[in-house]
PDB file of C-alpha atoms in Angstrom:
ATOM      1  CA  UNK A   1      -0.112   0.221   0.047  1.00 78.00           C
ATOM      2  CA  UNK A   2       1.451   3.415  -0.869  1.00 89.00           C
ATOM      3  CA  UNK A   3       1.839   6.515   1.556  1.00 93.00           C
ATOM      4  CA  UNK A   4      -0.932   8.758   0.712  1.00 96.00           C
ATOM      5  CA  UNK A   5      -1.903  11.974   2.154  1.00 97.00           C
ATOM      6  CA  UNK A   6      -5.431  13.239   3.408  1.00 98.00           C
ATOM      7  CA  UNK A   7      -7.051  15.824   5.547  1.00 98.00           C
ATOM      8  CA  UNK A   8      -9.056  15.750   8.372  1.00 98.00           C
ATOM      9  CA  UNK A   9     -11.096  18.239  10.018  1.00 98.00           C
ATOM     10  CA  UNK A  10     -11.824  18.477  13.802  1.00 98.00           C
ATOM     11  CA  UNK A  11     -15.263  19.971  13.763  1.00 98.00           C
ATOM     12  CA  UNK A  12     -17.036  22.756  16.064  1.00 98.00           C
ATOM     13  CA  UNK A  13     -18.772  20.757  18.245  1.00 98.00           C
ATOM     14  CA  UNK A  14     -15.501  18.701  18.993  1.00 98.00           C
ATOM     15  CA  UNK A  15     -13.206  21.660  19.330  1.00 98.00           C
ATOM     16  CA  UNK A  16     -15.946  23.724  21.606  1.00 98.00           C
ATOM     17  CA  UNK A  17     -16.163  20.751  23.973  1.00 98.00           C
ATOM     18  CA  UNK A  18     -12.267  20.608  24.311  1.00 98.00           C
ATOM     19  CA  UNK A  19     -11.525  17.486  22.385  1.00 98.00           C
ATOM     20  CA  UNK A  20      -9.041  18.476  20.091  1.00 98.00           C
ATOM     21  CA  UNK A  21      -6.107  17.045  22.083  1.00 98.00           C
ATOM     22  CA  UNK A  22      -7.681  13.500  22.594  1.00 98.00           C
ATOM     23  CA  UNK A  23      -8.747  13.243  18.707  1.00 98.00           C
ATOM     24  CA  UNK A  24      -5.176  13.922  17.865  1.00 98.00           C
ATOM     25  CA  UNK A  25      -3.890  11.521  20.320  1.00 98.00           C
ATOM     26  CA  UNK A  26      -5.981   9.017  18.585  1.00 98.00           C
ATOM     27  CA  UNK A  27      -4.795  10.088  15.036  1.00 98.00           C
ATOM     28  CA  UNK A  28      -1.198   9.905  16.117  1.00 98.00           C
ATOM     29  CA  UNK A  29      -1.611   6.293  18.048  1.00 98.00           C
ATOM     30  CA  UNK A  30      -3.019   5.157  15.096  1.00 98.00           C
ATOM     31  CA  UNK A  31       0.403   5.746  13.145  1.00 98.00           C
ATOM     32  CA  UNK A  32      -0.511   8.963  11.010  1.00 98.00           C
ATOM     33  CA  UNK A  33       2.338  11.690  10.633  1.00 96.00           C
ATOM     34  CA  UNK A  34       1.051  15.164  11.079  1.00 97.00           C
ATOM     35  CA  UNK A  35       2.525  17.338   7.854  1.00 96.00           C
ATOM     36  CA  UNK A  36       0.181  20.501   9.194  1.00 97.00           C
ATOM     37  CA  UNK A  37      -2.394  21.804  11.289  1.00 97.00           C
ATOM     38  CA  UNK A  38      -4.025  24.994  11.845  1.00 96.00           C
ATOM     39  CA  UNK A  39      -7.045  26.303  14.246  1.00 98.00           C
ATOM     40  CA  UNK A  40      -9.346  28.691  12.634  1.00 98.00           C
ATOM     41  CA  UNK A  41     -12.646  29.862  12.122  1.00 98.00           C
ATOM     42  CA  UNK A  42     -14.322  29.443   8.621  1.00 98.00           C
ATOM     43  CA  UNK A  43     -16.318  32.051   7.021  1.00 98.00           C
ATOM     44  CA  UNK A  44     -19.440  31.265   4.930  1.00 98.00           C
ATOM     45  CA  UNK A  45     -17.940  31.469   1.685  1.00 98.00           C
ATOM     46  CA  UNK A  46     -14.966  29.210   2.819  1.00 98.00           C
ATOM     47  CA  UNK A  47     -17.484  26.668   4.112  1.00 98.00           C
ATOM     48  CA  UNK A  48     -19.483  26.901   0.930  1.00 98.00           C
ATOM     49  CA  UNK A  49     -16.432  26.642  -1.020  1.00 98.00           C
ATOM     50  CA  UNK A  50     -15.032  23.276   0.853  1.00 97.00           C
ATOM     51  CA  UNK A  51     -18.232  21.680   0.496  1.00 96.00           C
ATOM     52  CA  UNK A  52     -19.213  22.705  -2.698  1.00 95.00           C
ATOM     53  CA  UNK A  53     -19.424  18.897  -3.574  1.00 92.00           C
ATOM     54  CA  UNK A  54     -22.457  19.017  -1.493  1.00 94.00           C
ATOM     55  CA  UNK A  55     -24.610  22.616  -3.051  1.00 95.00           C
ATOM     56  CA  UNK A  56     -27.420  20.524  -4.157  1.00 96.00           C
ATOM     57  CA  UNK A  57     -28.196  18.174  -1.177  1.00 95.00           C
ATOM     58  CA  UNK A  58     -30.734  19.060   1.058  1.00 95.00           C
ATOM     59  CA  UNK A  59     -28.332  19.194   4.326  1.00 94.00           C
ATOM     60  CA  UNK A  60     -25.795  21.768   2.332  1.00 96.00           C
ATOM     61  CA  UNK A  61     -27.515  24.912   4.566  1.00 97.00           C
ATOM     62  CA  UNK A  62     -27.174  23.026   7.843  1.00 96.00           C
ATOM     63  CA  UNK A  63     -23.482  22.106   7.194  1.00 96.00           C
ATOM     64  CA  UNK A  64     -22.438  25.270   6.171  1.00 97.00           C
ATOM     65  CA  UNK A  65     -24.039  26.795   9.571  1.00 98.00           C
ATOM     66  CA  UNK A  66     -22.480  24.034  11.411  1.00 97.00           C
ATOM     67  CA  UNK A  67     -18.944  24.371  10.325  1.00 98.00           C
ATOM     68  CA  UNK A  68     -19.015  28.210  10.650  1.00 98.00           C
ATOM     69  CA  UNK A  69     -20.560  27.987  14.054  1.00 98.00           C
ATOM     70  CA  UNK A  70     -16.860  27.886  15.634  1.00 98.00           C
ATOM     71  CA  UNK A  71     -13.139  27.038  15.639  1.00 98.00           C
ATOM     72  CA  UNK A  72     -12.104  24.066  13.313  1.00 98.00           C
ATOM     73  CA  UNK A  73      -8.685  22.407  13.154  1.00 98.00           C
ATOM     74  CA  UNK A  74      -7.989  20.966   9.687  1.00 98.00           C
ATOM     75  CA  UNK A  75      -5.013  18.778   9.930  1.00 98.00           C
ATOM     76  CA  UNK A  76      -2.824  17.636   6.974  1.00 98.00           C
ATOM     77  CA  UNK A  77      -2.030  14.001   7.339  1.00 98.00           C
ATOM     78  CA  UNK A  78       0.249  10.825   5.724  1.00 96.00           C
ATOM     79  CA  UNK A  79       0.514   7.633   6.461  1.00 97.00           C
ATOM     80  CA  UNK A  80       0.344   4.141   4.086  1.00 97.00           C
ATOM     81  CA  UNK A  81      -3.074   3.924   2.900  1.00 97.00           C
ATOM     82  CA  UNK A  82      -4.145   6.990   4.804  1.00 98.00           C
ATOM     83  CA  UNK A  83      -7.601   7.320   3.504  1.00 98.00           C
ATOM     84  CA  UNK A  84      -9.104   4.141   4.343  1.00 97.00           C
ATOM     85  CA  UNK A  85      -7.351   4.331   7.621  1.00 98.00           C
ATOM     86  CA  UNK A  86      -8.760   7.358   8.655  1.00 98.00           C
ATOM     87  CA  UNK A  87     -12.092   6.523   7.991  1.00 98.00           C
ATOM     88  CA  UNK A  88     -11.589   3.410   9.975  1.00 98.00           C
ATOM     89  CA  UNK A  89     -10.484   5.404  13.025  1.00 98.00           C
ATOM     90  CA  UNK A  90     -13.288   7.957  12.621  1.00 98.00           C
ATOM     91  CA  UNK A  91     -16.247   5.499  12.337  1.00 98.00           C
ATOM     92  CA  UNK A  92     -19.276   5.768  10.315  1.00 97.00           C
ATOM     93  CA  UNK A  93     -20.818   9.374   9.748  1.00 95.00           C
ATOM     94  CA  UNK A  94     -23.708   8.663  12.173  1.00 96.00           C
ATOM     95  CA  UNK A  95     -21.868   8.929  15.723  1.00 96.00           C
ATOM     96  CA  UNK A  96     -24.833   7.124  17.232  1.00 96.00           C
ATOM     97  CA  UNK A  97     -24.123   3.977  14.975  1.00 97.00           C
ATOM     98  CA  UNK A  98     -20.086   4.673  14.921  1.00 97.00           C
ATOM     99  CA  UNK A  99     -17.898   1.530  16.205  1.00 98.00           C
ATOM    100  CA  UNK A 100     -17.443   1.538  19.893  1.00 98.00           C
ATOM    101  CA  UNK A 101     -13.700   3.113  20.278  1.00 97.00           C
ATOM    102  CA  UNK A 102     -13.954   5.305  16.922  1.00 98.00           C
ATOM    103  CA  UNK A 103     -13.319   9.233  16.978  1.00 98.00           C
ATOM    104  CA  UNK A 104     -17.237   9.813  16.208  1.00 98.00           C
ATOM    105  CA  UNK A 105     -18.639   7.121  18.799  1.00 98.00           C
ATOM    106  CA  UNK A 106     -16.786   8.503  21.581  1.00 98.00           C
ATOM    107  CA  UNK A 107     -17.003  12.377  20.486  1.00 98.00           C
ATOM    108  CA  UNK A 108     -19.602  12.694  18.620  1.00 97.00           C
ATOM    109  CA  UNK A 109     -23.405  12.923  18.938  1.00 95.00           C
ATOM    110  CA  UNK A 110     -25.436  12.534  15.660  1.00 95.00           C
ATOM    111  CA  UNK A 111     -25.319  12.393  12.133  1.00 93.00           C
ATOM    112  CA  UNK A 112     -24.301  16.182  11.719  1.00 92.00           C
ATOM    113  CA  UNK A 113     -22.422  16.781  15.116  1.00 96.00           C
ATOM    114  CA  UNK A 114     -19.916  14.045  14.281  1.00 97.00           C
ATOM    115  CA  UNK A 115     -16.811  15.602  15.622  1.00 98.00           C
ATOM    116  CA  UNK A 116     -14.474  14.971  12.775  1.00 98.00           C
ATOM    117  CA  UNK A 117     -14.304  15.284   8.897  1.00 98.00           C
ATOM    118  CA  UNK A 118     -11.858  12.898   6.921  1.00 98.00           C
ATOM    119  CA  UNK A 119     -11.298  12.728   2.936  1.00 97.00           C
ATOM    120  CA  UNK A 120     -13.099   9.814   1.027  1.00 96.00           C
ATOM    121  CA  UNK A 121     -10.937   9.514  -1.991  1.00 96.00           C
ATOM    122  CA  UNK A 122      -7.354  10.592  -3.120  1.00 97.00           C
ATOM    123  CA  UNK A 123      -8.979  13.236  -5.302  1.00 97.00           C
ATOM    124  CA  UNK A 124     -11.166  14.700  -2.652  1.00 97.00           C
ATOM    125  CA  UNK A 125      -8.158  14.422  -0.489  1.00 97.00           C
ATOM    126  CA  UNK A 126      -5.873  16.429  -2.896  1.00 96.00           C
ATOM    127  CA  UNK A 127      -8.425  19.052  -3.084  1.00 97.00           C
ATOM    128  CA  UNK A 128      -9.145  18.938   0.692  1.00 98.00           C
ATOM    129  CA  UNK A 129      -5.271  19.237   1.622  1.00 97.00           C
ATOM    130  CA  UNK A 130      -4.597  22.038  -0.813  1.00 96.00           C
ATOM    131  CA  UNK A 131      -7.761  24.138   0.174  1.00 98.00           C
ATOM    132  CA  UNK A 132      -6.179  24.280   3.806  1.00 98.00           C
ATOM    133  CA  UNK A 133      -2.444  24.046   3.308  1.00 97.00           C
ATOM    134  CA  UNK A 134       0.065  25.470   1.017  1.00 92.00           C
ATOM    135  CA  UNK A 135       3.130  23.306  -0.367  1.00 89.00           C
ATOM    136  CA  UNK A 136       5.711  25.048   1.836  1.00 87.00           C
ATOM    137  CA  UNK A 137       3.671  24.017   5.053  1.00 89.00           C
ATOM    138  CA  UNK A 138       3.314  20.374   3.691  1.00 90.00           C
ATOM    139  CA  UNK A 139       7.007  19.654   2.611  1.00 80.00           C
ATOM    140  CA  UNK A 140       8.597  20.833   6.038  1.00 61.00           C
ATOM    141  CA  UNK A 141      10.978  18.237   7.695  1.00 55.00           C
ATOM    142  CA  UNK A 142       9.414  17.331  11.304  1.00 50.00           C
TER     143      UNK A 142
END
């Protein structure tokens, strides 16, 4: 399996609840290398641009509202098979149905307020990582 890059975002619910450190610990324990990390508050324009793939879906407006209600923590990650591995440790989208021990099971409350976002494909990961991080941030030696 090849080394991949992916993006995760610790969402406003988990950030406000003070779970950033615990989630990062879970990510690092799973073997991920953190390439770069930010803490920021998304504007409506930024959230709409990031989630533009969902623009026609009925939940789009609620998603944008949620993602702009507080700080988020985007993190660029790297690992062998990073995309599938991250999705495994995150758990399914609906926190109430997420497997015990997954990030969404431990820190999310429902299908919308599910603590964490993760890229779902190599193409999506490339777009999402570039959305938040420039090349110089990703190529630092750690």
